[in-house]
XYZ file of C-alpha atoms in Angstrom:
589
model
C 73.866 43.694 64.211
C 71.089 41.935 62.311
C 71.136 38.176 62.507
C 67.492 37.720 61.525
C 65.712 38.404 58.258
C 64.009 41.723 57.760
C 60.274 41.823 58.444
C 58.360 40.823 55.346
C 61.462 39.300 53.718
C 60.778 36.793 50.961
C 60.861 33.161 52.058
C 63.927 31.070 51.278
C 61.885 28.564 49.256
C 60.658 31.249 46.852
C 64.178 32.675 46.487
C 65.491 29.218 45.611
C 62.665 28.533 43.173
C 63.759 31.522 41.097
C 67.281 30.103 40.635
C 66.203 27.249 38.306
C 62.590 27.966 37.303
C 62.721 25.920 34.087
C 63.849 22.752 35.881
C 61.226 23.180 38.592
C 58.552 23.796 35.952
C 59.631 20.612 34.195
C 59.463 18.737 37.494
C 56.005 20.145 38.183
C 54.790 19.151 34.702
C 56.201 15.625 35.057
C 54.648 15.200 38.508
C 51.319 16.564 37.290
C 51.421 14.417 34.154
C 52.037 11.304 36.242
C 49.189 12.224 38.585
C 46.762 12.850 35.710
C 47.691 9.529 34.083
C 47.151 7.765 37.426
C 43.744 9.442 37.786
C 42.647 8.550 34.247
C 43.668 4.904 34.590
C 40.883 3.760 37.015
C 38.148 5.180 34.748
C 39.716 3.460 31.724
C 40.046 0.165 33.617
C 36.446 0.347 34.788
C 35.143 0.956 31.295
C 37.313 -1.864 29.927
C 36.015 -4.309 32.552
C 32.420 -3.349 31.745
C 33.067 -4.017 28.024
C 34.624 -7.402 28.810
C 31.811 -8.416 31.181
C 29.194 -7.382 28.634
C 30.688 -9.784 26.080
C 31.269 -9.050 22.430
C 34.585 -8.278 20.694
C 37.671 -7.607 22.769
C 37.981 -3.846 23.409
C 41.560 -3.585 22.114
C 41.457 0.204 21.931
C 40.566 0.431 25.617
C 43.203 -2.145 26.549
C 45.796 -0.146 24.608
C 44.621 3.019 26.382
C 45.102 1.356 29.776
C 48.598 0.219 28.749
C 49.438 3.699 27.455
C 48.252 5.323 30.688
C 50.307 2.846 32.734
C 53.418 3.577 30.656
C 52.756 7.339 30.857
C 52.446 7.196 34.648
C 55.675 5.217 34.945
C 57.543 7.470 32.494
C 56.399 10.683 34.088
C 57.331 9.394 37.573
C 60.798 8.342 36.361
C 61.353 11.716 34.675
C 60.221 13.498 37.842
C 62.687 11.471 39.927
C 65.631 12.247 37.623
C 64.693 15.924 37.280
C 64.173 16.266 41.025
C 67.559 14.748 41.892
C 69.514 16.848 39.385
C 67.634 20.024 40.304
C 68.294 19.479 44.011
C 72.018 19.088 43.261
C 72.080 22.306 41.213
C 70.078 24.208 43.831
C 72.436 22.994 46.559
C 75.471 24.213 44.607
C 73.795 27.554 43.858
C 72.690 28.050 47.458
C 76.130 27.211 48.858
C 77.791 29.580 46.412
C 75.333 32.371 47.136
C 75.523 31.940 50.919
C 79.333 31.793 50.926
C 79.461 34.887 48.700
C 77.203 36.764 51.146
C 79.438 35.802 54.060
C 82.609 36.838 52.236
C 81.118 40.130 51.023
C 79.873 41.188 54.459
C 81.805 43.041 57.141
C 83.799 40.268 58.908
C 82.461 40.877 62.408
C 78.912 40.436 61.149
C 79.714 37.455 58.972
C 81.620 35.689 61.754
C 79.160 36.482 64.540
C 78.157 32.811 64.419
C 80.565 30.230 65.892
C 82.834 28.715 63.271
C 81.438 25.196 63.572
C 77.855 26.433 63.364
C 78.736 28.527 60.314
C 80.360 25.489 58.674
C 77.303 23.337 59.379
C 75.012 25.951 57.854
C 77.158 26.275 54.729
C 77.249 22.490 54.200
C 74.462 20.365 55.710
C 71.892 23.164 56.033
C 72.257 24.258 52.422
C 71.674 20.687 51.243
C 68.542 20.401 53.390
C 67.218 23.819 52.387
C 67.871 23.280 48.680
C 65.500 20.313 48.616
C 62.509 22.478 49.621
C 61.436 23.656 46.119
C 61.805 20.142 44.686
C 59.864 18.623 47.579
C 57.177 21.289 47.223
C 56.882 20.691 43.470
C 56.630 16.954 44.028
C 54.055 17.449 46.775
C 51.717 19.037 44.217
C 51.186 15.592 42.704
C 50.752 14.181 46.198
C 47.867 16.573 46.793
C 46.438 16.285 43.275
C 46.108 12.503 43.480
C 43.800 12.275 46.544
C 41.747 15.300 45.491
C 41.351 14.004 41.935
C 40.564 10.523 43.261
C 37.829 11.975 45.468
C 36.319 13.745 42.450
C 36.513 10.501 40.450
C 34.852 8.611 43.292
C 32.049 11.190 43.397
C 31.483 10.658 39.680
C 31.354 6.892 40.154
C 29.057 6.873 43.208
C 28.173 9.593 45.712
C 27.529 7.190 48.591
C 30.897 5.505 48.177
C 32.580 8.929 48.165
C 30.644 9.874 51.313
C 32.101 6.846 53.091
C 35.576 8.105 52.245
C 34.788 11.623 53.444
C 33.827 10.287 56.897
C 37.488 9.632 57.733
C 38.980 12.639 55.922
C 38.974 15.033 58.939
C 40.915 12.533 61.045
C 43.473 12.096 58.261
C 43.940 15.859 57.784
C 44.373 16.379 61.547
C 46.964 13.591 61.600
C 48.986 15.190 58.800
C 48.813 18.653 60.348
C 50.060 17.436 63.734
C 52.825 15.429 62.090
C 54.087 18.405 60.071
C 54.208 20.744 63.072
C 55.948 18.303 65.390
C 58.428 17.233 62.724
C 59.431 20.869 62.102
C 60.042 21.476 65.825
C 62.053 18.287 66.283
C 64.070 18.977 63.124
C 64.992 22.505 64.251
C 66.148 21.219 67.655
C 68.174 18.477 65.958
C 69.911 21.007 63.710
C 70.823 23.238 66.674
C 72.416 20.329 68.543
C 74.255 19.300 65.380
C 75.660 22.830 65.001
C 76.904 22.834 68.600
C 78.816 19.590 68.031
C 80.316 21.003 64.826
C 81.416 24.156 66.668
C 83.090 22.253 69.498
C 84.788 19.899 67.052
C 86.181 22.875 65.115
C 87.533 24.362 68.351
C 89.195 21.061 69.230
C 90.798 20.716 65.790
C 92.121 24.286 65.936
C 93.647 23.589 69.340
C 94.879 20.063 68.594
C 98.489 20.842 69.556
C 97.444 22.347 72.873
C 95.184 19.381 73.641
C 97.957 16.955 72.777
C 100.505 18.796 74.897
C 98.161 18.994 77.884
C 97.026 15.365 77.461
C 93.394 16.442 77.695
C 92.180 14.438 74.706
C 89.699 12.402 76.739
C 88.268 15.543 78.314
C 87.898 17.208 74.909
C 86.322 14.058 73.520
C 83.677 14.215 76.248
C 83.151 17.953 75.712
C 82.702 17.621 71.953
C 80.299 14.703 72.268
C 78.402 16.037 75.283
C 75.560 17.422 73.053
C 75.293 13.969 71.451
C 72.731 12.899 74.044
C 70.524 15.863 73.131
C 71.099 15.126 69.426
C 70.057 11.517 69.934
C 67.003 12.618 71.905
C 65.904 14.984 69.139
C 66.522 12.256 66.574
C 64.456 9.774 68.597
C 61.742 12.402 68.948
C 61.710 12.877 65.158
C 61.390 9.160 64.547
C 58.801 8.852 67.315
C 56.675 11.529 65.641
C 57.095 9.777 62.306
C 56.386 6.369 63.831
C 53.215 7.550 65.542
C 52.022 9.162 62.317
C 52.761 6.010 60.304
C 51.170 3.810 62.950
C 48.005 5.869 63.148
C 47.759 6.187 59.387
C 48.451 2.446 59.100
C 45.414 1.837 61.276
C 43.190 4.563 59.854
C 43.796 4.033 56.135
C 42.979 0.301 55.943
C 39.823 0.872 57.977
C 38.880 3.719 55.666
C 39.608 1.581 52.608
C 37.554 -1.290 54.069
C 34.635 1.062 54.681
C 34.763 2.370 51.096
C 34.892 -1.141 49.613
C 32.067 -2.309 51.862
C 29.800 0.520 50.744
C 30.809 -0.040 47.104
C 30.035 -3.760 47.467
C 26.606 -3.006 48.911
C 25.930 -0.599 46.068
C 26.991 -3.298 43.586
C 24.617 -5.735 45.235
C 21.696 -3.355 44.818
C 22.602 -2.782 41.175
C 23.361 0.901 41.714
C 26.839 0.451 40.220
C 28.412 -2.088 37.905
C 31.491 -4.277 38.142
C 33.549 -1.732 36.235
C 32.415 0.967 38.634
C 33.507 -1.213 41.547
C 36.950 -1.635 39.991
C 37.227 2.127 39.391
C 35.948 2.898 42.895
C 38.524 0.600 44.499
C 41.323 2.219 42.500
C 40.158 5.718 43.308
C 39.836 4.808 46.984
C 43.446 3.543 46.955
C 44.620 6.822 45.446
C 42.524 8.874 47.859
C 43.792 7.183 51.012
C 47.297 7.485 49.548
C 47.332 10.964 51.051
C 49.078 9.229 53.913
C 52.139 8.981 51.647
C 52.377 12.732 52.003
C 53.786 12.281 55.514
C 57.282 11.680 54.147
C 57.094 14.662 51.808
C 55.681 16.900 54.525
C 58.397 15.810 56.955
C 61.118 16.538 54.397
C 59.541 19.893 53.606
C 59.395 20.794 57.301
C 63.099 19.974 57.722
C 63.936 21.943 54.588
C 62.059 25.003 55.798
C 63.784 24.799 59.189
C 67.164 24.635 57.435
C 66.197 27.563 55.188
C 65.308 29.652 58.247
C 68.750 28.933 59.709
C 70.326 30.313 56.492
C 68.302 33.529 56.526
C 70.753 35.307 58.891
C 73.530 34.663 56.342
C 71.528 35.416 53.205
C 70.347 38.739 54.638
C 73.848 39.926 55.557
C 74.428 43.332 54.017
C 77.548 43.655 51.837
C 80.247 46.098 52.772
C 78.867 49.569 52.083
C 80.741 51.821 49.693
C 80.151 54.797 47.470
C 81.861 53.490 44.367
C 84.994 55.544 44.945
C 88.365 54.508 43.644
C 91.913 55.125 44.875
C 93.810 58.205 43.755
C 95.907 57.195 40.737
C 99.676 56.856 41.209
C 99.554 57.876 44.888
C 102.161 56.520 47.349
C 99.756 54.985 49.917
C 99.388 57.708 52.560
C 97.447 56.084 55.408
C 95.436 57.937 58.045
C 93.433 56.669 61.015
C 91.263 59.407 62.502
C 89.793 58.858 65.977
C 89.298 55.142 65.279
C 87.429 53.095 67.842
C 86.453 49.404 67.765
C 84.226 47.600 70.248
C 83.363 43.967 70.750
C 80.894 42.472 73.220
C 80.501 45.868 74.848
C 84.236 46.314 75.501
C 86.708 48.561 73.644
C 89.432 47.004 71.491
C 90.688 50.322 70.105
C 89.905 53.765 71.467
C 90.606 57.156 69.899
C 93.425 55.999 67.623
C 94.940 58.857 65.602
C 97.715 57.679 63.324
C 99.367 58.928 60.133
C 101.699 56.839 57.993
C 103.296 58.849 55.166
C 103.176 57.176 51.773
C 106.051 54.839 51.008
C 107.262 54.591 54.617
C 107.160 51.725 57.090
C 105.395 51.608 60.446
C 105.981 48.981 63.123
C 103.035 48.395 65.472
C 104.226 47.101 68.840
C 102.610 46.409 72.172
C 101.927 43.690 74.660
C 99.697 40.775 73.767
C 96.093 41.912 73.721
C 96.905 45.574 73.186
C 94.973 45.648 69.883
C 97.753 45.318 67.301
C 95.914 42.818 65.062
C 92.713 44.819 65.361
C 94.553 47.928 64.166
C 96.073 45.926 61.287
C 92.589 44.728 60.280
C 91.152 48.245 60.420
C 94.056 49.684 58.434
C 93.205 47.555 55.370
C 89.427 47.412 55.896
C 89.200 43.821 56.955
C 87.277 45.407 59.808
C 85.195 48.579 59.873
C 85.697 50.784 62.936
C 82.697 51.602 65.097
C 83.849 55.202 65.311
C 86.222 57.323 63.278
C 87.471 56.800 59.741
C 90.388 55.351 57.778
C 91.714 57.087 54.651
C 94.092 55.902 51.944
C 95.630 58.799 50.037
C 92.823 61.005 51.291
C 90.005 58.700 50.121
C 87.848 57.122 52.875
C 88.224 53.352 52.719
C 84.542 52.815 53.496
C 83.753 54.745 50.318
C 85.989 52.670 48.032
C 84.544 49.885 45.933
C 85.796 46.708 47.707
C 87.248 45.008 44.604
C 89.327 48.103 43.758
C 90.455 48.504 47.359
C 91.606 44.885 47.590
C 93.943 45.435 44.617
C 95.683 48.188 46.575
C 96.101 46.391 49.929
C 98.187 43.230 50.370
C 98.065 41.212 53.594
C 100.275 38.545 55.144
C 99.353 36.738 58.357
C 100.993 34.659 61.069
C 99.040 31.561 60.014
C 98.131 32.064 56.361
C 95.457 29.972 54.670
C 97.164 28.135 51.804
C 94.445 28.103 49.167
C 95.015 26.625 45.746
C 95.844 23.180 44.387
C 99.602 23.600 43.973
C 102.220 25.750 45.633
C 102.267 28.014 42.578
C 98.490 28.389 42.792
C 98.832 29.380 46.437
C 101.275 32.189 45.703
C 99.358 33.350 42.613
C 96.049 33.464 44.523
C 94.759 36.984 45.081
C 92.740 39.866 43.594
C 94.298 38.829 40.300
C 96.175 35.677 39.320
C 99.865 36.455 39.387
C 101.955 35.356 36.421
C 104.516 32.515 36.791
C 107.335 35.073 36.601
C 105.750 37.190 39.355
C 105.253 34.055 41.473
C 108.933 33.142 41.280
C 110.095 36.701 41.939
C 107.804 36.847 44.979
C 109.083 33.479 46.256
C 112.661 34.755 46.024
C 111.729 37.947 47.887
C 110.105 35.878 50.651
C 113.097 33.487 50.735
C 110.775 30.597 49.822
C 112.474 29.566 46.571
C 115.093 27.496 48.388
C 112.765 25.022 50.080
C 110.357 25.038 47.110
C 113.140 23.746 44.881
C 113.472 20.731 47.205
C 109.810 19.721 46.905
C 109.057 16.661 44.718
C 107.565 18.721 41.865
C 108.829 22.165 42.764
C 106.200 24.844 42.288
C 103.815 22.227 40.868
C 103.788 20.237 44.130
C 100.252 19.886 45.564
C 99.959 21.874 48.769
C 98.467 18.851 50.546
C 101.647 16.859 49.746
C 104.105 19.565 50.789
C 105.483 19.024 54.324
C 105.680 22.652 55.457
C 106.910 24.015 58.756
C 105.356 27.067 60.392
C 108.081 29.328 59.004
C 107.708 27.897 55.493
C 103.967 28.471 55.580
C 104.603 32.073 56.622
C 107.021 32.530 53.733
C 104.386 31.308 51.282
C 101.964 33.828 52.764
C 104.577 36.554 52.385
C 105.270 35.471 48.805
C 101.555 35.757 48.051
C 101.608 39.340 49.365
C 104.746 40.149 47.348
C 103.119 38.693 44.204
C 100.213 41.155 44.460
C 101.892 44.507 45.080
C 99.691 47.456 45.896
C 100.276 50.772 47.551
C 99.749 49.342 51.058
C 101.165 46.138 52.543
C 100.118 44.959 56.005
C 102.017 42.201 57.795
C 100.062 40.941 60.794
C 102.704 39.083 62.799
C 103.793 37.528 59.497
C 107.494 37.348 60.451
C 107.096 35.656 63.836
C 108.118 32.124 62.737
C 111.081 33.167 60.588
C 114.640 32.651 61.743
C 116.782 35.724 62.172
C 118.656 35.343 58.878
C 115.492 34.774 56.842
C 113.802 37.696 58.547
C 116.759 39.908 57.658
C 116.444 39.042 53.960
C 112.660 39.485 53.965
C 113.074 42.882 55.641
C 115.512 43.884 52.910
C 112.906 42.932 50.303
C 110.370 45.058 52.180
C 112.773 47.976 52.357
C 113.215 47.833 48.576
C 109.573 48.880 48.312
C 110.224 52.117 50.161
C 108.882 55.154 48.364
C 106.131 53.397 46.422
C 104.565 51.053 48.987
C 103.525 51.789 52.571
C 104.293 48.949 55.004
C 102.477 48.380 58.289
C 104.145 45.620 60.289
C 102.754 44.143 63.484
C 106.025 43.424 65.240
C 107.093 41.366 68.235
C 110.797 41.335 67.517
C 113.006 44.219 68.443
C 114.785 44.033 65.101
C 111.506 44.630 63.203
C 110.778 47.748 65.249
C 114.343 49.007 64.911
C 114.276 48.867 61.086
C 110.937 50.666 60.689
C 110.756 54.350 59.838
C 108.383 54.897 62.750
C 106.884 52.872 65.597
C 103.327 53.020 66.951
C 103.257 51.803 70.554
C 99.850 50.430 71.541
C 98.698 49.924 75.095
C 95.184 48.813 76.066
C 93.818 49.752 72.662
C 95.261 53.276 72.679
C 98.317 54.827 71.071
C 100.679 55.465 73.951
C 103.423 56.942 71.788
C 104.753 57.157 68.239
C 108.245 57.903 67.043
C 111.485 56.331 65.994
C 112.520 53.178 67.777
C 115.715 54.717 69.182
C 113.661 57.610 70.593
C 111.145 55.332 72.295
C 113.848 53.032 73.668
C 114.600 55.516 76.414
C 111.276 54.597 78.051
C 111.680 51.475 80.253
C 108.021 50.532 79.664
C 108.705 50.444 75.946
C 111.751 48.242 76.460
C 109.648 45.903 78.572
C 107.385 45.259 75.593
C 110.141 43.171 73.981
C 111.026 39.825 75.447
C 114.768 40.320 75.688
C 117.402 41.210 78.209
C 117.210 44.931 78.801
C 120.600 46.664 78.436
C 121.731 49.667 80.358
C 119.149 52.436 80.352
C 119.384 54.759 77.422
C 121.351 52.411 75.187
C 119.979 50.727 72.095
C 121.045 47.111 71.519
C 122.890 46.732 68.251
C 123.376 42.998 67.814
C 121.483 41.254 70.574
C 118.988 38.731 69.196
C 115.599 39.026 70.882
C 113.476 36.044 71.766
C 110.518 35.940 69.399
C 107.119 34.889 70.676
C 105.518 31.809 69.241
C 103.542 32.104 66.034
C 99.953 32.996 66.632
C 100.628 34.376 70.120
C 99.012 37.685 69.227
C 95.700 38.168 71.026
C 93.117 39.454 68.627
């Protein structure tokens, strides 16, 4: 799996620059215009001073030129600041959207190879840092143009004064080079420590109930914040590098300026230059030694480039491959898994799975925790590509189908569904297409969610954040979302585990009504779910141990042991005994 950019891949800064070229060009022109106005001003001031010293009429035209250049420099700088801020915001939004789209379009195992907290940090903080690189680079052009132009201006005023400035230039360049390199290293280390904290915090939030029940909050607090010492050290190192650079430049630049003014004063004393030349030389010297102001821009650019490198593994993720195929029209959803194998971290999750589910029938997938049920459910709808073998829907390989067309044919419901959308209605309507209000209400009735939705303050218009939902109610909303987007294949990954027996019975009836035109694959823990299915696939250690009807498999005591219930006399099938359901989310993935 590739988590690094391809050799010779285009840099992130150049990719970003192509997103808003007009804005960056405007920023570059404003920065350049401000720099040119700043460079023209000393020459104009010098000439004006010479005219005033020489006596005669007041040189109003030159005074107006100096005022115009001052206003132009100020205006261009203000325009550059506004353009830079707005462009950075737009680049950040574009980069976040593009990176998130890459992650969502890639095969999930590749996209989620990074820890969740690290991935979150890269999609938020890193994108903001990386997006500032083109703007910083465009602004740095003026930062380079000013000292170089000032040096040229100083050469035109007096060669010996310019030579005095050039004496300290090598030291200044070496200072900037060292600062840039050390800032980049410290920034990269800081970002890695920040990502580790984000990852551990995400783990703690996901397991908040477990932490609370075990009373290990203090221990988790220490674990999450343990990298904080390293983060602080990297932060101190960054500021130490910056402080040393500022301190050295604060010593070097005044000495360099003093040397330039001393030489210019001596040249004035000998009559080699005039008063106006001295004024121009002092201004040009100030602009030339202002190269030290580049330290901030160079530091920001180094941090931006480090952040951009951390995004490269996400931006170079390959999308799910396909051959542009589409599903067979009006087919019933015949599902086949042929010699499917899935590996993770060198260990098998599924091995040699051969399975056929006739179109329009239901299949219950049972097995002990960790047997691979959720992995099989993910493979069956191409949320996961197998490492070996193939999956076909109505005879068409799923890895050949165009993803958008495939997603319209496969509906999923999960044990802990993500409730996206602003309102409850938005949540149910969310999917490959936006379900109509009528379809939303029909789906809510099928999932037995309409009863508790009617009790919410604003019914279907209640904001999800304001709806106090239990685990079972959340599952019913996830089921309603699946019902609202009917396709030829519906996969329920432990999506009935938090429902009470009566609610489950009604939901199963709604599922059974789809027999004949929708294939249902149900990861089941409850005996009742297996008993109602047309066929059962019994998984053990990632392999299919047996398939058949539930009443046929019940004769095997190992099969009966899969269900957490009192086992009746051998050979009999319980008719009304209520099994004990495992807790929601107990499935090992």
